[in-house]
Amino acid sequence: MPGWRAATAVPTPGKRARSRRRRKRLLVSVSRRSAAGFAFGPHYLSIARDADLVVIQITANATRTIDQKRALYAAIARNLADNPGVKPGNVFVNLVEVSPENWSFGDGLMQDGPPM
């Protein structure tokens, strides 16, 4: 199921693999917060959470369907439950969708925007 490239290696069903150049664009930032610096709603939307909460934010081009997004969220929760054993209620995913011209991967250039 190629398509998404995430730290959890969860692709979206039905999405074709991108070129090798695009797959190398994955950037991952991992940080750990102390209990004092990590505030969350332990029962927000009636979902039980605890101090093992994992927050995942994905910024990607706005190209996926609602069904692909649902499959992504479910696969991330399932994979994290399988390994390393995170409870599904402790998996919080935020997908931030942007258009291609909102990216600069370096050199002050807009690599994927419309031609100049």
GROMACS .gro file of N, CA and C in nm, residues 39-51 53 87 89-90 92:
model
   54
   39ALA      N    1   0.027   1.903   2.845
   39ALA     CA    2  -0.112   1.911   2.893
   39ALA      C    3  -0.204   1.856   2.784
   40PHE      N    4  -0.300   1.775   2.823
   40PHE     CA    5  -0.396   1.719   2.729
   40PHE      C    6  -0.524   1.687   2.803
   41GLY      N    7  -0.633   1.675   2.729
   41GLY     CA    8  -0.762   1.638   2.788
   41GLY      C    9  -0.771   1.488   2.800
   42PRO      N   10  -0.766   1.432   2.922
   42PRO     CA   11  -0.766   1.286   2.938
   42PRO      C   12  -0.896   1.217   2.894
   43HIS      N   13  -1.001   1.295   2.871
   43HIS     CA   14  -1.128   1.236   2.828
   43HIS      C   15  -1.193   1.318   2.716
   44TYR      N   16  -1.114   1.393   2.641
   44TYR     CA   17  -1.167   1.474   2.531
   44TYR      C   18  -1.238   1.385   2.429
   45LEU      N   19  -1.359   1.425   2.390
   45LEU     CA   20  -1.446   1.348   2.299
   45LEU      C   21  -1.475   1.208   2.352
   46SER      N   22  -1.474   1.193   2.484
   46SER     CA   23  -1.504   1.066   2.551
   46SER      C   24  -1.407   0.954   2.514
   47ILE      N   25  -1.284   0.992   2.480
   47ILE     CA   26  -1.178   0.894   2.451
   47ILE      C   27  -1.080   0.898   2.567
   48ALA      N   28  -1.058   0.783   2.631
   48ALA     CA   29  -0.967   0.777   2.746
   48ALA      C   30  -0.822   0.786   2.701
   49ARG      N   31  -0.750   0.881   2.760
   49ARG     CA   32  -0.607   0.900   2.732
   49ARG      C   33  -0.532   0.906   2.862
   50ASP      N   34  -0.403   0.873   2.855
   50ASP     CA   35  -0.318   0.885   2.974
   50ASP      C   36  -0.183   0.944   2.934
   51ALA      N   37  -0.089   0.937   3.023
   51ALA     CA   38   0.043   1.000   3.001
   51ALA      C   39   0.122   0.935   2.888
   53LEU      N   40   0.018   0.921   2.588
   53LEU     CA   41  -0.037   0.981   2.466
   53LEU      C   42   0.073   1.008   2.364
   87LYS      N   43  -0.195   0.216   2.335
   87LYS     CA   44  -0.341   0.199   2.333
   87LYS      C   45  -0.399   0.290   2.225
   89GLY      N   46  -0.658   0.466   2.205
   89GLY     CA   47  -0.705   0.594   2.258
   89GLY      C   48  -0.593   0.694   2.282
   90ASN      N   49  -0.470   0.644   2.289
   90ASN     CA   50  -0.354   0.730   2.311
   90ASN      C   51  -0.285   0.772   2.181
   92PHE      N   52  -0.315   1.022   1.885
   92PHE     CA   53  -0.380   1.146   1.840
   92PHE      C   54  -0.311   1.188   1.711
   0.00000   0.00000   0.00000
